[in-house]
């Protein structure tokens, strides 16, 4: 098989890495890729939203399957365009991808399908939103409806903070059209988990539950980022709770989407809060998570190409999907200053030594190859260093030993990834 992976972050490197292990996969292309994917795939200089360019490339190279990493091309209708040309593609089509593209759509779907979630209201008018916010208990959560690069959520401690957030989104339009509509919702309390599931429109196969670390500094301090690390499995996600997530969140969502006439095929990602009243859905994403994928795939025992094909062929009920009973920890190494301004072009050293370590995989995110062959930093999140082990203690030790072998100027990373799993009762 020839596979095209769309994207250029740690998630896509992990997808290429896992697909490269399949005896059925003969060639992998990655568009646009990074210095890591270049070692196992052929990077193609096409942007993720150049749908026409990607389509022409896939047709010309007779690609057997295209796998889409980021949400943007999914929400823009890449899957619809590929399917219209008879090309095989893994990911939801434009309309079901709205489950991530519009928070109002997603919340209304949750309500209609009876999925447990925070109480909410949707507003298109600033005055009405402000009046509603004034009448609510605090803290209160304010969300821009559309895509806001993970930034469109404000947990307001009091009405003044809510007022400022609403003004910024709806009047100043700091997220552009994404903030013309807002969702105001109840603040949920509990531990968060990411539950991704393979879905073929009918069958739902959840992956191992994962905990992401969104804040930039240890102990969840500092501003939000795209994700500074992850671990799996989540100890508090017992078998019973995980069945509850599948039965009350994932399956009803897939069922509700199927009733609209367009089945959900791809990965459905539920951000879940484990509250005292049981698991509740915070949000849905229409794709593999990043860095979640960097801990999920090293634990996946099944051939990923088989799973992706089973989804596209609507045969997931016949495909075995198993995860190793091991622990995985991924630490993201970021550029100094991230998520604020940072410099790029810093040479990265020690990659080979770290990659050669037992049960370690170094996934590239924001990296590029200089003309002389030297890998250099090219983004905020630079690398995702993943290690697995029999226990979290072992996985963490391995992971940080690998991290310490890698150097680039200004490198920053959290030192507490996976610690919570060790401390869990
Ligand atoms: P979202 O993009 O909707 O997942 O929101 C990003 C982050 O905001 C989540 O991962 C949570 O940490 C937080 N968040 C979102 N909604 C709520 C809520 N209703 N209650 C508490 N925290 C929330
Ligand atoms: N790690 C969060 C996400 O992929 O959206």
Short mmCIF file of C-alpha atoms and ligand atoms in Angstrom, two decimals:
data_model
loop_
_atom_site.label_atom_id
_atom_site.label_comp_id
_atom_site.label_asym_id
_atom_site.label_seq_id
_atom_site.Cartn_x
_atom_site.Cartn_y
_atom_site.Cartn_z
CA UNK A 1 0.00 0.00 0.00
CA UNK A 2 0.97 3.60 -0.59
CA UNK A 3 -0.20 5.94 2.15
CA UNK A 4 -0.35 9.73 2.29
CA UNK A 5 -0.35 11.28 5.78
CA UNK A 6 -1.55 14.90 5.85
CA UNK A 7 0.07 17.10 8.51
CA UNK A 8 3.50 17.90 9.88
CA UNK A 9 3.48 17.57 13.66
CA UNK A 10 4.27 14.96 16.31
CA UNK A 11 0.94 13.26 15.67
CA UNK A 12 1.79 12.77 12.01
CA UNK A 13 5.30 11.51 12.78
CA UNK A 14 3.73 8.98 15.16
CA UNK A 15 1.26 7.93 12.43
CA UNK A 16 4.10 7.49 9.91
CA UNK A 17 6.20 5.61 12.50
CA UNK A 18 3.42 3.16 13.26
CA UNK A 19 2.42 2.70 9.60
CA UNK A 20 6.07 2.06 8.69
CA UNK A 21 5.94 -1.03 10.94
CA UNK A 22 3.21 -2.59 8.79
CA UNK A 23 4.40 -5.22 6.30
CA UNK A 24 1.54 -4.09 4.04
CA UNK A 25 2.79 -0.53 3.73
CA UNK A 26 5.27 -0.08 0.89
CA UNK A 27 5.55 3.68 0.70
CA UNK A 28 4.55 6.61 2.93
CA UNK A 29 4.23 10.23 1.85
CA UNK A 30 3.81 13.00 4.41
CA UNK A 31 2.52 16.48 3.49
CA UNK A 32 4.21 18.67 4.53
CA UNK A 33 5.97 16.50 7.18
CA UNK A 34 9.03 17.46 9.24
CA UNK A 35 12.63 16.33 9.77
CA UNK A 36 11.41 13.20 11.59
CA UNK A 37 8.92 12.05 8.98
CA UNK A 38 11.61 12.60 6.33
CA UNK A 39 13.49 9.61 7.79
CA UNK A 40 10.66 7.14 7.18
CA UNK A 41 8.46 8.84 4.61
CA UNK A 42 8.85 11.07 1.60
CA UNK A 43 7.94 14.61 2.55
CA UNK A 44 5.75 16.41 0.02
CA UNK A 45 5.81 20.23 0.04
CA UNK A 46 2.02 20.70 0.08
CA UNK A 47 0.14 22.67 2.75
CA UNK A 48 -2.53 20.88 4.80
CA UNK A 49 -5.26 23.11 3.39
CA UNK A 50 -4.19 22.80 -0.25
CA UNK A 51 -6.97 20.31 -0.90
CA UNK A 52 -6.67 20.51 -4.71
CA UNK A 53 -2.91 19.99 -4.56
CA UNK A 54 -3.24 17.03 -2.19
CA UNK A 55 -5.96 15.51 -4.36
CA UNK A 56 -3.89 15.81 -7.52
CA UNK A 57 -0.88 14.34 -5.73
CA UNK A 58 -2.88 11.36 -4.40
CA UNK A 59 -4.33 10.67 -7.85
CA UNK A 60 -1.02 11.07 -9.63
CA UNK A 61 0.90 8.81 -7.23
CA UNK A 62 -1.97 6.29 -7.03
CA UNK A 63 -2.06 6.60 -3.25
CA UNK A 64 -4.16 3.78 -1.74
CA UNK A 65 -5.14 5.56 1.47
CA UNK A 66 -4.88 9.14 2.75
CA UNK A 67 -4.87 9.75 6.51
CA UNK A 68 -5.65 13.25 7.74
CA UNK A 69 -4.06 14.47 10.99
CA UNK A 70 -5.25 18.07 11.67
CA UNK A 71 -8.85 19.29 11.93
CA UNK A 72 -8.57 22.18 9.48
CA UNK A 73 -8.58 20.16 6.23
CA UNK A 74 -11.34 17.91 7.63
CA UNK A 75 -13.57 20.88 8.46
CA UNK A 76 -12.73 22.35 5.04
CA UNK A 77 -14.05 19.20 3.32
CA UNK A 78 -10.90 17.30 2.25
CA UNK A 79 -12.64 13.96 2.77
CA UNK A 80 -15.65 14.98 0.65
CA UNK A 81 -13.34 16.10 -2.17
CA UNK A 82 -11.29 12.87 -2.08
CA UNK A 83 -14.35 10.61 -1.90
CA UNK A 84 -15.95 12.45 -4.83
CA UNK A 85 -12.93 11.33 -6.89
CA UNK A 86 -13.18 7.76 -5.59
CA UNK A 87 -10.07 8.05 -3.40
CA UNK A 88 -9.82 6.17 -0.08
CA UNK A 89 -9.41 8.53 2.85
CA UNK A 90 -9.44 8.18 6.65
CA UNK A 91 -11.31 10.94 8.50
CA UNK A 92 -14.82 12.37 8.82
CA UNK A 93 -16.39 14.37 6.02
CA UNK A 94 -17.12 18.08 6.35
CA UNK A 95 -20.47 17.92 8.03
CA UNK A 96 -19.67 15.48 10.87
CA UNK A 97 -16.33 17.29 11.35
CA UNK A 98 -18.47 20.20 12.61
CA UNK A 99 -18.50 18.30 15.88
CA UNK A 100 -15.14 20.06 16.35
CA UNK A 101 -15.66 22.97 13.95
CA UNK A 102 -18.62 24.42 15.85
CA UNK A 103 -19.02 24.22 19.61
CA UNK A 104 -22.70 25.16 19.29
CA UNK A 105 -23.27 22.27 16.84
CA UNK A 106 -21.39 19.94 19.15
CA UNK A 107 -23.29 21.00 22.30
CA UNK A 108 -26.65 20.78 20.53
CA UNK A 109 -25.76 17.29 19.32
CA UNK A 110 -24.83 16.31 22.89
CA UNK A 111 -28.14 17.65 24.18
CA UNK A 112 -30.22 15.96 21.47
CA UNK A 113 -28.41 12.64 21.96
CA UNK A 114 -28.70 12.81 25.75
CA UNK A 115 -24.92 12.86 26.24
CA UNK A 116 -23.91 14.02 29.73
CA UNK A 117 -22.28 17.46 29.43
CA UNK A 118 -22.15 20.85 31.16
CA UNK A 119 -25.40 22.84 31.07
CA UNK A 120 -25.09 25.52 28.37
CA UNK A 121 -26.66 28.28 26.32
CA UNK A 122 -25.72 29.63 22.87
CA UNK A 123 -25.67 33.37 21.98
CA UNK A 124 -25.26 35.40 18.79
CA UNK A 125 -25.90 38.70 20.52
CA UNK A 126 -23.47 40.37 22.95
CA UNK A 127 -26.17 42.04 25.06
CA UNK A 128 -28.10 38.81 25.57
CA UNK A 129 -24.89 36.90 26.37
CA UNK A 130 -23.91 39.55 28.94
CA UNK A 131 -27.33 39.51 30.60
CA UNK A 132 -27.22 35.74 30.84
CA UNK A 133 -23.67 35.76 32.25
CA UNK A 134 -24.72 38.31 34.89
CA UNK A 135 -27.38 35.91 36.18
CA UNK A 136 -25.10 32.87 36.48
CA UNK A 137 -23.07 31.25 39.27
CA UNK A 138 -19.25 31.41 39.00
CA UNK A 139 -16.83 30.12 37.79
CA UNK A 140 -18.45 30.14 34.33
CA UNK A 141 -17.01 28.90 31.04
CA UNK A 142 -17.14 31.08 27.89
CA UNK A 143 -16.29 29.50 24.52
CA UNK A 144 -15.97 30.97 21.04
CA UNK A 145 -18.11 28.85 18.72
CA UNK A 146 -15.66 28.28 15.88
CA UNK A 147 -12.03 27.28 15.55
CA UNK A 148 -9.68 29.31 17.74
CA UNK A 149 -6.52 27.19 17.65
CA UNK A 150 -7.29 25.78 21.10
CA UNK A 151 -7.48 29.27 22.59
CA UNK A 152 -11.17 30.05 22.51
CA UNK A 153 -12.06 28.90 26.04
CA UNK A 154 -12.11 31.18 29.07
CA UNK A 155 -12.91 30.01 32.59
CA UNK A 156 -14.21 33.25 34.12
CA UNK A 157 -13.94 33.58 37.90
CA UNK A 158 -16.49 36.37 38.13
CA UNK A 159 -18.85 38.43 36.00
CA UNK A 160 -16.15 41.01 35.24
CA UNK A 161 -13.93 38.33 33.67
CA UNK A 162 -16.90 36.95 31.75
CA UNK A 163 -17.78 40.44 30.49
CA UNK A 164 -14.22 41.00 29.28
CA UNK A 165 -14.12 37.62 27.51
CA UNK A 166 -17.48 38.20 25.81
CA UNK A 167 -16.42 41.67 24.70
CA UNK A 168 -13.12 40.32 23.29
CA UNK A 169 -14.82 37.50 21.38
CA UNK A 170 -18.00 39.19 20.15
CA UNK A 171 -17.07 42.88 19.86
CA UNK A 172 -13.29 43.01 19.30
CA UNK A 173 -13.49 39.72 17.38
CA UNK A 174 -10.09 38.51 18.58
CA UNK A 175 -10.90 35.10 17.05
CA UNK A 176 -12.54 36.64 13.96
CA UNK A 177 -15.84 35.09 12.89
CA UNK A 178 -15.26 32.19 15.34
CA UNK A 179 -16.41 34.47 18.17
CA UNK A 180 -19.56 35.85 16.54
CA UNK A 181 -21.41 33.10 18.34
CA UNK A 182 -20.49 31.96 21.86
CA UNK A 183 -21.37 29.08 24.14
CA UNK A 184 -21.67 29.86 27.85
CA UNK A 185 -21.56 26.84 30.09
CA UNK A 186 -21.41 25.49 33.60
CA UNK A 187 -17.90 24.85 34.96
CA UNK A 188 -17.29 21.15 35.63
CA UNK A 189 -14.89 19.91 38.28
CA UNK A 190 -12.85 16.71 38.14
CA UNK A 191 -9.96 14.95 36.43
CA UNK A 192 -9.76 15.27 32.64
CA UNK A 193 -9.12 12.46 30.19
CA UNK A 194 -8.95 12.19 26.42
CA UNK A 195 -10.75 9.20 24.97
CA UNK A 196 -10.18 8.66 21.27
CA UNK A 197 -12.11 6.00 19.38
CA UNK A 198 -11.88 4.47 15.93
CA UNK A 199 -15.33 4.76 14.32
CA UNK A 200 -16.59 3.40 11.00
CA UNK A 201 -20.01 5.00 11.29
CA UNK A 202 -21.44 2.01 13.14
CA UNK A 203 -18.86 0.36 15.35
CA UNK A 204 -16.97 2.36 17.98
CA UNK A 205 -13.63 1.06 19.28
CA UNK A 206 -12.18 3.22 22.07
CA UNK A 207 -8.44 3.46 22.46
CA UNK A 208 -6.63 3.51 25.78
CA UNK A 209 -7.60 6.60 27.85
CA UNK A 210 -5.00 9.36 27.96
CA UNK A 211 -4.21 12.36 30.10
CA UNK A 212 -2.94 15.46 28.31
CA UNK A 213 -1.04 18.31 30.04
CA UNK A 214 -2.15 21.59 28.50
CA UNK A 215 -0.41 24.14 30.73
CA UNK A 216 3.15 25.09 29.91
CA UNK A 217 4.70 24.72 33.40
CA UNK A 218 4.85 21.99 36.06
CA UNK A 219 1.85 21.56 38.36
CA UNK A 220 -0.45 22.89 35.61
CA UNK A 221 0.82 26.45 35.93
CA UNK A 222 1.13 29.09 33.21
CA UNK A 223 -0.75 29.58 29.96
CA UNK A 224 -2.41 26.88 27.87
CA UNK A 225 -0.47 25.25 25.04
CA UNK A 226 -1.20 22.70 22.35
CA UNK A 227 -0.12 20.06 24.90
CA UNK A 228 3.15 19.63 26.81
CA UNK A 229 2.97 15.89 27.36
CA UNK A 230 0.67 12.96 27.92
CA UNK A 231 0.48 9.58 29.57
CA UNK A 232 -1.60 6.45 29.16
CA UNK A 233 -3.47 4.62 30.53
CA UNK A 234 -5.28 6.90 33.02
CA UNK A 235 -5.43 5.01 36.35
CA UNK A 236 -8.71 6.61 37.46
CA UNK A 237 -10.35 5.51 34.21
CA UNK A 238 -11.41 2.11 35.48
CA UNK A 239 -12.99 -0.48 33.22
CA UNK A 240 -16.43 0.56 34.50
CA UNK A 241 -15.90 4.27 33.80
CA UNK A 242 -14.40 3.58 30.42
CA UNK A 243 -17.46 1.47 29.47
CA UNK A 244 -19.63 4.35 30.66
CA UNK A 245 -17.72 6.77 28.39
CA UNK A 246 -18.25 4.45 25.43
CA UNK A 247 -21.94 3.87 26.15
CA UNK A 248 -23.03 7.34 27.24
CA UNK A 249 -20.73 9.60 25.20
CA UNK A 250 -19.07 8.01 22.16
CA UNK A 251 -21.75 5.62 20.93
CA UNK A 252 -24.68 8.07 21.23
CA UNK A 253 -22.64 10.69 19.33
CA UNK A 254 -21.87 8.31 16.45
CA UNK A 255 -25.49 7.16 16.45
CA UNK A 256 -26.82 10.74 16.38
CA UNK A 257 -24.49 11.65 13.51
CA UNK A 258 -25.53 8.52 11.59
CA UNK A 259 -29.15 9.65 11.84
CA UNK A 260 -28.25 12.88 10.03
CA UNK A 261 -27.46 10.71 7.01
CA UNK A 262 -23.65 11.08 6.92
CA UNK A 263 -21.83 8.43 8.96
CA UNK A 264 -18.88 9.41 11.16
CA UNK A 265 -15.76 7.64 9.93
CA UNK A 266 -12.37 8.31 11.43
CA UNK A 267 -11.27 9.08 14.97
CA UNK A 268 -13.77 10.63 17.34
CA UNK A 269 -12.01 12.23 20.30
CA UNK A 270 -14.00 12.99 23.44
CA UNK A 271 -12.51 15.34 26.03
CA UNK A 272 -14.05 13.99 29.22
CA UNK A 273 -14.31 15.33 32.77
CA UNK A 274 -14.55 12.60 35.41
CA UNK A 275 -16.97 14.38 37.74
CA UNK A 276 -18.52 13.18 40.98
CA UNK A 277 -21.68 12.54 38.91
CA UNK A 278 -19.85 10.36 36.40
CA UNK A 279 -18.02 11.14 33.15
CA UNK A 280 -19.24 14.22 31.25
CA UNK A 281 -18.24 15.35 27.78
CA UNK A 282 -16.30 18.65 27.60
CA UNK A 283 -15.78 18.65 23.86
CA UNK A 284 -15.41 16.52 20.78
CA UNK A 285 -12.54 16.64 18.31
CA UNK A 286 -12.81 15.13 14.86
CA UNK A 287 -9.29 13.67 14.69
CA UNK A 288 -6.35 12.05 16.47
CA UNK A 289 -5.14 14.17 19.43
CA UNK A 290 -1.68 15.65 19.65
CA UNK A 291 0.27 14.66 21.78
CA UNK A 292 -2.25 11.89 22.66
CA UNK A 293 -1.43 9.95 19.48
CA UNK A 294 2.22 9.86 20.54
CA UNK A 295 1.33 7.67 23.54
CA UNK A 296 -1.60 5.78 21.97
CA UNK A 297 0.24 4.39 18.95
CA UNK A 298 3.30 3.03 20.81
CA UNK A 299 0.81 1.00 22.89
CA UNK A 300 -1.27 -0.18 19.91
CA UNK A 301 -0.47 -3.82 19.20
CA UNK A 302 -2.56 -4.11 16.04
CA UNK A 303 -1.29 -3.19 12.56
CA UNK A 304 -2.48 0.42 12.15
CA UNK A 305 -2.94 0.01 8.38
CA UNK A 306 -5.43 -2.82 9.08
CA UNK A 307 -7.39 -0.66 11.53
CA UNK A 308 -7.54 2.34 9.17
CA UNK A 309 -8.66 0.12 6.28
CA UNK A 310 -11.31 -1.51 8.47
CA UNK A 311 -12.71 1.95 9.23
CA UNK A 312 -12.80 2.97 5.57
CA UNK A 313 -14.40 -0.37 4.60
CA UNK A 314 -16.93 -0.21 7.49
CA UNK A 315 -15.60 -3.51 8.83
CA UNK A 316 -14.39 -2.38 12.22
CA UNK A 317 -16.63 -4.97 13.89
CA UNK A 318 -14.42 -7.67 12.32
CA UNK A 319 -11.06 -6.07 13.11
CA UNK A 320 -9.27 -6.87 16.35
CA UNK A 321 -7.80 -3.75 17.99
CA UNK A 322 -5.65 -4.35 21.05
CA UNK A 323 -3.42 -2.23 23.25
CA UNK A 324 -0.43 -3.46 25.27
CA UNK A 325 -0.85 -3.57 29.04
CA UNK A 326 2.05 -1.21 29.52
CA UNK A 327 2.47 2.42 30.52
CA UNK A 328 3.47 5.18 28.11
CA UNK A 329 4.76 8.69 28.85
CA UNK A 330 5.38 11.44 26.28
CA UNK A 331 7.26 14.62 27.21
CA UNK A 332 7.10 17.51 24.78
CA UNK A 333 10.29 19.53 24.35
CA UNK A 334 9.36 23.06 23.29
CA UNK A 335 11.17 26.18 22.14
CA UNK A 336 12.05 28.71 24.86
CA UNK A 337 9.24 31.26 25.13
CA UNK A 338 6.50 28.97 23.78
CA UNK A 339 3.48 29.45 23.82
CA UNK A 340 4.54 33.11 23.46
CA UNK A 341 7.09 34.29 20.86
CA UNK A 342 10.11 32.04 20.34
CA UNK A 343 13.13 31.75 18.04
CA UNK A 344 13.59 28.97 15.51
CA UNK A 345 16.54 27.51 13.62
CA UNK A 346 18.31 26.16 16.74
CA UNK A 347 20.40 23.02 16.02
CA UNK A 348 19.12 19.92 17.84
CA UNK A 349 21.71 17.50 19.23
CA UNK A 350 21.47 14.01 20.70
CA UNK A 351 18.53 12.79 18.61
CA UNK A 352 20.24 9.57 17.53
CA UNK A 353 21.39 8.67 21.03
CA UNK A 354 17.89 9.18 22.42
CA UNK A 355 16.13 7.36 19.56
CA UNK A 356 18.34 4.29 19.95
CA UNK A 357 17.31 3.78 23.57
CA UNK A 358 15.19 0.74 24.34
CA UNK A 359 11.39 1.36 24.23
CA UNK A 360 11.88 5.02 23.30
CA UNK A 361 10.56 6.87 20.24
CA UNK A 362 11.44 10.49 19.51
CA UNK A 363 8.64 12.06 17.49
CA UNK A 364 9.41 15.29 15.68
CA UNK A 365 6.91 18.15 15.70
CA UNK A 366 8.43 21.55 14.87
CA UNK A 367 11.67 20.45 13.21
CA UNK A 368 13.25 21.03 9.83
CA UNK A 369 16.45 19.86 8.17
CA UNK A 370 19.07 22.50 7.40
CA UNK A 371 20.86 22.39 4.03
CA UNK A 372 23.88 20.71 5.65
CA UNK A 373 21.60 17.96 7.03
CA UNK A 374 21.51 19.29 10.59
CA UNK A 375 18.06 19.04 12.25
CA UNK A 376 16.93 22.40 13.62
CA UNK A 377 13.92 23.72 15.51
CA UNK A 378 11.13 25.19 13.39
CA UNK A 379 8.14 25.49 15.72
CA UNK A 380 6.86 25.90 19.27
CA UNK A 381 6.51 22.26 20.12
CA UNK A 382 9.73 20.74 18.79
CA UNK A 383 9.77 17.08 19.85
CA UNK A 384 7.59 14.54 21.64
CA UNK A 385 9.78 12.04 23.44
CA UNK A 386 7.82 8.88 24.25
CA UNK A 387 8.86 5.87 26.32
CA UNK A 388 6.93 2.79 27.37
CA UNK A 389 7.54 0.57 30.38
CA UNK A 390 6.04 -2.19 32.48
CA UNK A 391 5.09 0.51 34.99
CA UNK A 392 4.76 4.30 35.02
CA UNK A 393 7.94 4.53 37.11
CA UNK A 394 9.88 2.70 34.39
CA UNK A 395 8.26 4.63 31.51
CA UNK A 396 8.94 7.97 33.20
CA UNK A 397 12.57 7.15 34.02
CA UNK A 398 13.21 6.06 30.44
CA UNK A 399 11.42 9.04 29.00
CA UNK A 400 13.33 11.64 31.02
CA UNK A 401 16.65 9.82 30.44
CA UNK A 402 15.97 10.21 26.71
CA UNK A 403 14.92 13.86 27.11
CA UNK A 404 18.20 14.61 28.91
CA UNK A 405 20.20 13.24 25.96
CA UNK A 406 18.65 15.83 23.65
CA UNK A 407 19.81 19.45 23.60
CA UNK A 408 18.87 22.60 21.77
CA UNK A 409 19.22 26.20 22.88
CA UNK A 410 16.32 27.35 25.04
CA UNK A 411 14.67 23.89 25.27
CA UNK A 412 11.88 23.76 27.84
CA UNK A 413 9.81 20.83 29.05
CA UNK A 414 7.69 19.84 32.02
CA UNK A 415 9.30 17.59 34.62
CA UNK A 416 6.05 16.21 36.04
CA UNK A 417 4.50 14.31 33.13
CA UNK A 418 3.19 10.96 34.37
CA UNK A 419 3.80 11.81 38.01
CA UNK A 420 0.08 11.89 38.75
CA UNK A 421 -0.29 8.35 37.43
CA UNK A 422 2.34 7.13 39.88
CA UNK A 423 0.70 8.93 42.79
CA UNK A 424 -2.77 7.62 41.87
CA UNK A 425 -4.32 5.38 44.55
P1 LIG B 1 -12.36 22.69 25.03
O1 LIG B 1 -11.63 23.33 23.90
O2 LIG B 1 -13.83 22.85 24.99
O3 LIG B 1 -11.92 21.31 25.36
O4 LIG B 1 -11.82 23.44 26.32
C1 LIG B 1 -10.44 23.48 26.62
C2 LIG B 1 -10.22 23.24 28.08
O5 LIG B 1 -11.02 24.12 28.86
C3 LIG B 1 -10.64 21.84 28.52
O6 LIG B 1 -9.65 20.90 28.29
C4 LIG B 1 -10.91 22.08 29.99
O7 LIG B 1 -9.72 22.08 30.72
C5 LIG B 1 -11.48 23.47 30.01
N1 LIG B 1 -12.96 23.41 29.98
C6 LIG B 1 -13.74 23.44 28.90
N2 LIG B 1 -15.04 23.36 29.23
C7 LIG B 1 -15.09 23.28 30.57
C8 LIG B 1 -16.14 23.17 31.52
N3 LIG B 1 -17.42 23.15 31.16
N4 LIG B 1 -15.80 23.09 32.82
C9 LIG B 1 -14.51 23.13 33.20
N5 LIG B 1 -13.48 23.23 32.36
C10 LIG B 1 -13.75 23.30 31.04
N1 LIG B 2 -4.14 17.53 22.93
C1 LIG B 2 -5.37 18.14 22.64
C2 LIG B 2 -5.80 18.03 21.24
O1 LIG B 2 -5.24 17.33 20.43
O2 LIG B 2 -6.77 18.69 20.89
#
